[in-house]
Structures are given as structure tokens and as C-alpha cells.
Short mmCIF file of C-alpha atoms in Angstrom, two decimals:
data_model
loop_
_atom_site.label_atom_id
_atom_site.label_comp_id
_atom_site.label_asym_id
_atom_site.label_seq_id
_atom_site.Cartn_x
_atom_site.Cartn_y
_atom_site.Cartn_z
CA UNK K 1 138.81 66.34 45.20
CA UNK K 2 138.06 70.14 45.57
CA UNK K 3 133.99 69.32 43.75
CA UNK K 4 134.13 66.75 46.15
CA UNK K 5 134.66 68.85 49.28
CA UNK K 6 132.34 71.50 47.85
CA UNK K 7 129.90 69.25 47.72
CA UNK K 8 130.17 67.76 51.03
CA UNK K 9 130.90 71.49 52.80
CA UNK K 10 127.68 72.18 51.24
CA UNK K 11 125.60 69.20 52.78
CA UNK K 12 127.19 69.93 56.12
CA UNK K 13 125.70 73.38 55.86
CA UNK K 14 122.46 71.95 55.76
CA UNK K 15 122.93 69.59 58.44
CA UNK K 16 125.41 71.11 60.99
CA UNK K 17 122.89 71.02 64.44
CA UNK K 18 122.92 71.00 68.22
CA UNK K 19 120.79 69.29 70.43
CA UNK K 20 116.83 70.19 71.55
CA UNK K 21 114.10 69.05 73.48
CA UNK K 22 113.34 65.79 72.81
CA UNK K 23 110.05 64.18 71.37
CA UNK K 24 108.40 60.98 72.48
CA UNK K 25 107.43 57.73 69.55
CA UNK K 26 106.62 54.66 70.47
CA UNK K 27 108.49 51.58 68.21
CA UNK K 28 108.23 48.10 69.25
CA UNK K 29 108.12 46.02 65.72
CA UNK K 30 109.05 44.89 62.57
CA UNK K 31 107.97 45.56 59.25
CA UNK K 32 108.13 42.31 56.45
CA UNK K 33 110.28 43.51 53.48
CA UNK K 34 110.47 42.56 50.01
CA UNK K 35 113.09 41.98 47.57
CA UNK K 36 112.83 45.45 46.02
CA UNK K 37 113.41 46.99 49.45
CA UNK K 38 116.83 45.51 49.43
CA UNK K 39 117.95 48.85 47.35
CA UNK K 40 116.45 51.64 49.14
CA UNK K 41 117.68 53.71 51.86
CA UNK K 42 116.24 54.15 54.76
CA UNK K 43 118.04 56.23 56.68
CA UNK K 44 120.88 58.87 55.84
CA UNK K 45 122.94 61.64 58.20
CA UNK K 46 125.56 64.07 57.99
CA UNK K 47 127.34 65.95 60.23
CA UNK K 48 130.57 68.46 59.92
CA UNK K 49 134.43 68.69 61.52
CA UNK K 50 135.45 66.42 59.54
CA UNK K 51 132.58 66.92 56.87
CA UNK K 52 130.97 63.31 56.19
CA UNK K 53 127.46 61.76 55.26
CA UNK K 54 125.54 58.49 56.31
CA UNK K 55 123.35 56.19 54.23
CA UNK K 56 121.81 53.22 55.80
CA UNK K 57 119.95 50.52 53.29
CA UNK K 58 118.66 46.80 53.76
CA UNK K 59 122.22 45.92 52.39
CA UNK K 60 124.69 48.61 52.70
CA UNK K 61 125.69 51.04 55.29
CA UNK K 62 128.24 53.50 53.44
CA UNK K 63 130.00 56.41 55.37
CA UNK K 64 131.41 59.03 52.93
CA UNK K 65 134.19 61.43 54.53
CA UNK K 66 136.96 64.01 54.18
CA UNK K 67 138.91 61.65 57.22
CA UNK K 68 142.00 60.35 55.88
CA UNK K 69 142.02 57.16 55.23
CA UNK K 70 137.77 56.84 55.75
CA UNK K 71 137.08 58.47 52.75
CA UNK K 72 134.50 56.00 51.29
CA UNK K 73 133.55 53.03 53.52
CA UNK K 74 131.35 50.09 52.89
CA UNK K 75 129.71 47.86 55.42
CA UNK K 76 127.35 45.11 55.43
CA UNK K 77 124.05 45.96 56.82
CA UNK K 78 123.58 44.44 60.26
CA UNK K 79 120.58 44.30 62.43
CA UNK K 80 119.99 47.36 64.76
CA UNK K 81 120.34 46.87 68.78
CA UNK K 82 117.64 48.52 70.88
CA UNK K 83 118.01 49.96 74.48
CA UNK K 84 115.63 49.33 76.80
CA UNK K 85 113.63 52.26 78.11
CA UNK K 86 114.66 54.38 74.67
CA UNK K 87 114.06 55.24 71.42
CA UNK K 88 117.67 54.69 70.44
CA UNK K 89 119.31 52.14 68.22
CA UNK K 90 122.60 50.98 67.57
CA UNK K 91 124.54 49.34 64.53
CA UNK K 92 127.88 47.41 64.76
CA UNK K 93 129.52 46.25 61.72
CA UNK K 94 132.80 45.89 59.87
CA UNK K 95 134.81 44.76 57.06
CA UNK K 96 138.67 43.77 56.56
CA UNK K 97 139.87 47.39 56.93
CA UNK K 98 137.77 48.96 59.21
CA UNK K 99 134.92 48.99 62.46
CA UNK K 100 131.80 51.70 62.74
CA UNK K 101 129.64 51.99 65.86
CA UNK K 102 126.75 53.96 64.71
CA UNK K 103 124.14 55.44 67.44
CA UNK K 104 120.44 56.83 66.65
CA UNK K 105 118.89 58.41 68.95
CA UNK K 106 114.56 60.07 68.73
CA UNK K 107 115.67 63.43 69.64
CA UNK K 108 115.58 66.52 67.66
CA UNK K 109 118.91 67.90 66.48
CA UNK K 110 118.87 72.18 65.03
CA UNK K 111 120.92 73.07 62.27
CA UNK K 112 123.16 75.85 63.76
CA UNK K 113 123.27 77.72 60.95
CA UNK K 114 119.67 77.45 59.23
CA UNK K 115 117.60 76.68 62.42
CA UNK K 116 115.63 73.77 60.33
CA UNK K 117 114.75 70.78 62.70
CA UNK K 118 115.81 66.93 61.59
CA UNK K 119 114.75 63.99 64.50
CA UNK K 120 117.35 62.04 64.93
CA UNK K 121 121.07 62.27 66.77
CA UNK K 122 123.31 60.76 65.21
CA UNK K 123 126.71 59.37 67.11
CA UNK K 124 129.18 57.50 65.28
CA UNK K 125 132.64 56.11 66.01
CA UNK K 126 134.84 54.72 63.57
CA UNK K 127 138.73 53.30 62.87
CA UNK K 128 140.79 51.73 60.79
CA UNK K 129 141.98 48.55 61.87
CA UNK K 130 145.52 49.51 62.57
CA UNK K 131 144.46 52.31 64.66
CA UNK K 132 143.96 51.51 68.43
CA UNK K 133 141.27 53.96 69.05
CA UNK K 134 138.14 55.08 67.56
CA UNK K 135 137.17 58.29 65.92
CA UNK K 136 134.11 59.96 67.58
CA UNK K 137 131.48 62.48 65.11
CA UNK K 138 128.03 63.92 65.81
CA UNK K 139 125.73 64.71 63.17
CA UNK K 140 121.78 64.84 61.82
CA UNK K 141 119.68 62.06 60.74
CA UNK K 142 116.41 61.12 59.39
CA UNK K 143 114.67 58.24 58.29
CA UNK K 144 113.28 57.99 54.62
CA UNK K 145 109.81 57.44 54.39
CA UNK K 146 109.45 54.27 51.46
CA UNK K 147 108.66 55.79 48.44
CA UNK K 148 106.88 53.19 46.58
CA UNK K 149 103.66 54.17 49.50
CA UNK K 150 103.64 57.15 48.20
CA UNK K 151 100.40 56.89 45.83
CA UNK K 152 96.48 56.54 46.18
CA UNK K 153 95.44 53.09 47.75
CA UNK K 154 91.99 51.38 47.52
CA UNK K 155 90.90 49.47 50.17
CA UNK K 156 89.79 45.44 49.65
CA UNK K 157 90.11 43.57 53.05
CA UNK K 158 88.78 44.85 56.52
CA UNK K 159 90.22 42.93 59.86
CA UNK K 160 90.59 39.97 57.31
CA UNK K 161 87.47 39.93 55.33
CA UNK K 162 86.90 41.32 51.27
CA UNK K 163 84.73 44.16 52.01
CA UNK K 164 81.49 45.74 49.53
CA UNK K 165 80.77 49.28 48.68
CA UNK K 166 77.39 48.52 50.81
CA UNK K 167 79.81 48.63 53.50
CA UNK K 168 80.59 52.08 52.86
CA UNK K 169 79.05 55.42 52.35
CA UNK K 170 78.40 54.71 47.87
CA UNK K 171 82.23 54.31 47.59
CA UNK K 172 85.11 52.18 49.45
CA UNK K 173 87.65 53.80 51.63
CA UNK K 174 91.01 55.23 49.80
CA UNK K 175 93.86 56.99 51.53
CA UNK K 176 96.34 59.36 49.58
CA UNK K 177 99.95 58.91 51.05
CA UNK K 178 102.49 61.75 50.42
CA UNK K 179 105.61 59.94 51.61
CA UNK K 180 107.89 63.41 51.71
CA UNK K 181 106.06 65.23 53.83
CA UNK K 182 104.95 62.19 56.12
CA UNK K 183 100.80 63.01 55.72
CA UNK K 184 97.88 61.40 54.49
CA UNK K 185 94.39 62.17 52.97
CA UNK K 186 91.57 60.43 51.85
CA UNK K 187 88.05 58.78 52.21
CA UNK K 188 87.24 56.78 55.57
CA UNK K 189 83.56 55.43 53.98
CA UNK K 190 81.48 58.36 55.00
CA UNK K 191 83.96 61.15 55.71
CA UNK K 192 86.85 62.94 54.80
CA UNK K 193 89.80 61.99 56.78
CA UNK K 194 93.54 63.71 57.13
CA UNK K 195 96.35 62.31 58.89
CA UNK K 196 100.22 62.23 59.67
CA UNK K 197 102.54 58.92 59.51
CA UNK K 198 105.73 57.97 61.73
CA UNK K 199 108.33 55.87 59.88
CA UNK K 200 111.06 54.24 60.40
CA UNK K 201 112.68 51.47 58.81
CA UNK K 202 111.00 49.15 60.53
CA UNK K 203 107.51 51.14 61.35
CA UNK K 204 104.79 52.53 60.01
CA UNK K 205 101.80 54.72 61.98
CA UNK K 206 99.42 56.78 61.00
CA UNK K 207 98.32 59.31 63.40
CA UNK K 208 96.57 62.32 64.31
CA UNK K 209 93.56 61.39 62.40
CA UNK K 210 90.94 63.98 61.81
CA UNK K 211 87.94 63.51 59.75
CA UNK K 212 84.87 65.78 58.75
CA UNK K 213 81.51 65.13 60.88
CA UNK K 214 79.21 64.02 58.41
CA UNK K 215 76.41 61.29 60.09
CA UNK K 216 76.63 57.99 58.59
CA UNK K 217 74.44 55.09 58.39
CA UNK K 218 74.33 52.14 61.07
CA UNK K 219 76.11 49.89 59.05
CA UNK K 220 78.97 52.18 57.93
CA UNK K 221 82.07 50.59 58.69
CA UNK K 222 84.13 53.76 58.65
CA UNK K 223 84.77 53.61 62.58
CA UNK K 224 86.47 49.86 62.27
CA UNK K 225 88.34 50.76 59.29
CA UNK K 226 89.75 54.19 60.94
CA UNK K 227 90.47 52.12 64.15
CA UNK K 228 92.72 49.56 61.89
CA UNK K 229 94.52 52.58 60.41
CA UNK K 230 94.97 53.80 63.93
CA UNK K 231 96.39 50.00 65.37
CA UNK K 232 98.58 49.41 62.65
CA UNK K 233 102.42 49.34 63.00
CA UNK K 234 104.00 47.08 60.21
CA UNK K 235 103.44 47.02 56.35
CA UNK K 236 104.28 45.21 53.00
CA UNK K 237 103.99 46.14 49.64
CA UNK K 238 103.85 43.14 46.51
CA UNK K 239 101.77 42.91 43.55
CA UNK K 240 100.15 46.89 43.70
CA UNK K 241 99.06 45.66 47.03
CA UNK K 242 99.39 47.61 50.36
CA UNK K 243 99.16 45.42 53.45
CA UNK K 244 98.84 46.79 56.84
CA UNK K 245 99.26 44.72 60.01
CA UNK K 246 100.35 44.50 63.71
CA UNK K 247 101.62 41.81 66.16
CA UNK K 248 98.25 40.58 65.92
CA UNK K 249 97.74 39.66 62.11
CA UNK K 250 96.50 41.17 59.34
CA UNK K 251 94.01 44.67 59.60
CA UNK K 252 93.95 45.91 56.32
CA UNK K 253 94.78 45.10 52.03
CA UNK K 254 94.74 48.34 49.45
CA UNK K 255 95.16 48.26 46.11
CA UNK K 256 97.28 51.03 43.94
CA UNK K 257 94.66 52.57 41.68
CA UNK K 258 97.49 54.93 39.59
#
């Protein structure tokens, strides 16, 4: 028990934060998921007094605690509710012993101690069955960018079409994801291009594009293949292949090349 509260005084440390000016994203779809996604977290919190840490998956939502009695909770996953007019979601769910009521909300949160930033509120409430009233806790959050995009991706299809390296400036398009830090490099068909990506569970962007200014050819298709980055909101990953779409089908297929 004592390692155990070390450990979680010592996560707290890093989390412990107050409220700061908020920042704007735009969210409005759903990403397709796989079988292999069932394991992975996508989003985990902590917050301090009383010391505890939240990890929500496809499957689980688990809230580890120093609360008597709410030490180690399981839930099933449930479906997040949206308010309108906000980036903020909400999760009900419960088991035989016990209720959570878990609140996300797009605005930065400061660590009071260290002064690093995290995005996300987090407001949670919580009991025990045979209590009347909830428990209410404040913490950090942040969502965890899929790890499995994290590599270098080829691209094949274009708006729905298999496309040729006479497309292209000698060599096809490739972007360079490094999931961590939320950024991306790589090759739009003529130039260099950098970028940053939003995620959340159930979104992906990629934004803030910059490229180099090297002329291309008439029949480059680097602009339609940067606008496709640009428009797209959901993805899937299956067989080494990377699709990216939005509500209105299919933009654009990459293959893994290591």
C-alpha cells in the first residue's frame, strides 16, 4: 500500500492543474475501429485530493484511487454524450457496486506545481451504491494519439482512384507520423511538407500544413492530395493499410513501408 501511494502521489505531481484560457477544435465524427483497437487506451487523467488516475479504452474505463472503498474500479466502456455548442463529452456507466459520471471538457488545465500544459478538464463524480451521494474530483486529461500511425505511410489511392508515380514529382507522396508529439513530415509529390494532427478517440486532423515552394509541373497532383490530407477527419488501419476518410467517403489509402 505505501509503493502504491508513492506511486500515485507521484503521478498527481505531474498532473495537479488549474484552469486556463481555453482553445477552440472542431469534432463532429467518428472514426471506424478495428478489433486490435479494442485494447488500447485512448484517453487517461489524473488528478489529486484524493490522489487517483483515469484510463479510458474501447472496452474498459478503470478509475484507480486512494478513496476508500473506490480503490480499483472497473466499468464497461459506454458511448460518450456530446453537448451541443461544446467541445465537451460525457460518459455514464456502472457496474453492481458502483456509478461514475465522467466529464471532458477542450480546455487547457496547468499543472500547479510544474506549469506544463495538458488539454483537457477532467470532472468526475463517483459512489458506491450504498452511498446516497456522489463524490466530486477535478483532474488533467489527454487523449492518446493511436500508436500503430505512428510510422512512414506510402500513398496508393487519391479521392478513390490507384494513383502512378507520373502523377507525382519522380516519387509518390509519403507522410512520416510521430504519434507522441502529434506532428507530421513528409513528401506531398513535388514538395516537402510538415504538419501537426488533432486526435481524439474518435478524430483524426492534420493541420497547419506547410510545405517548401518548389514549382511543379501541370499535372502534379500534390495540391489534391494536400487538400485530402487537409478534409480528412476519420481513419482505419487493417492489413499495413492507412485509410483516411470523411462524412463524404473515402480520400486517401497508404501503405506502411517499415
Amino acid at each position: 500500500m505505501k509503493k502504491y501511494l508513492i506511486l500515485l502521489i507521484t503521478i498527481s505531481l505531474v498532473y495537479s492543474c488549474k484552469s486556463v484560457k481555453t482553445k477552440n477544435s472542431n469534432s463532429n465524427t467518428t472514426s471506424e475501429n478495428t478489433s486490435e483497437e479494442d485494447s488500447i487506451n485512448h484517453f487517461k487523467a489524473t488528478g489529486n485530493e484524493p490522489f487517483w488516475e483515469l484510463k479510458i479504452g474501447m472496452k474498459k474505463i478503470v478509475f484507480t484511487s486512494l478513496i476508500q472503498g473506490k480503490e480499483n474500479l472497473s466499468f464497461s466502456s459506454a458511448k460518450p454524450i456530446r453537448a451541443m455548442g461544446a467541445n465537451i463529452k460525457s460518459y455514464k456507466a456502472s457496474n453492481a457496486n458502483s456509478s461514475i459520471t465522467i466529464s471532458i471538457q477542450h480546455t487547457d488545465r496547468q499543472n500547479s506545481m510544474s506549469g506544463a500544459i495538458s488539454p483537457y478538464k477532467v470532472s468526475i463524480e463517483i459512489k458506491n451504491n450504498t452511498e446516497a451521494n456522489y463524490q466530486k474530483t477535478e483532474g488533467c486529461g489527454k487523449y492518446i494519439t493511436d500508436y500503430r500511425l505512428h510510422d512512414i505511410w506510402v500513398l496508393e489511392e487519391l479521392n478513390g482512384y490507384k494513383v502512378f508515380v507520373a502523377d507525382f514529382q519522380k516519387e509518390f507522396p509519403r507522410i512520416e507520423i510521430h504519434a507522441e508529439e502529434n506532428r507530421f513530415m513528409g513528401f506531398g509529390g513535388c514538395n516537402s511538407i510538415t504538419g501537426s494532427l488533432f486526435f481524439e478517440n474518435d478524430l483524426l486532423r492534420f493541420s497547419s500544413i506547410t510545405s517548401t515552394l518548389m514549382a511543379c509541373a501541370e499535372n502534379n497532383k500534390e495540391d489534391k492530395f494536400v487538400k485530402a490530407l487537409q478534409n480528412s477527419t476519420t481513419y482505419s488501419i487493417k492489413n499495413n493499410l492507412l485509410t483516411l476518410s470523411n462524412p463524404s467517403g473515402k480520400l486517401l489509402v497508404f501503405r506502411k513501408v517499415d
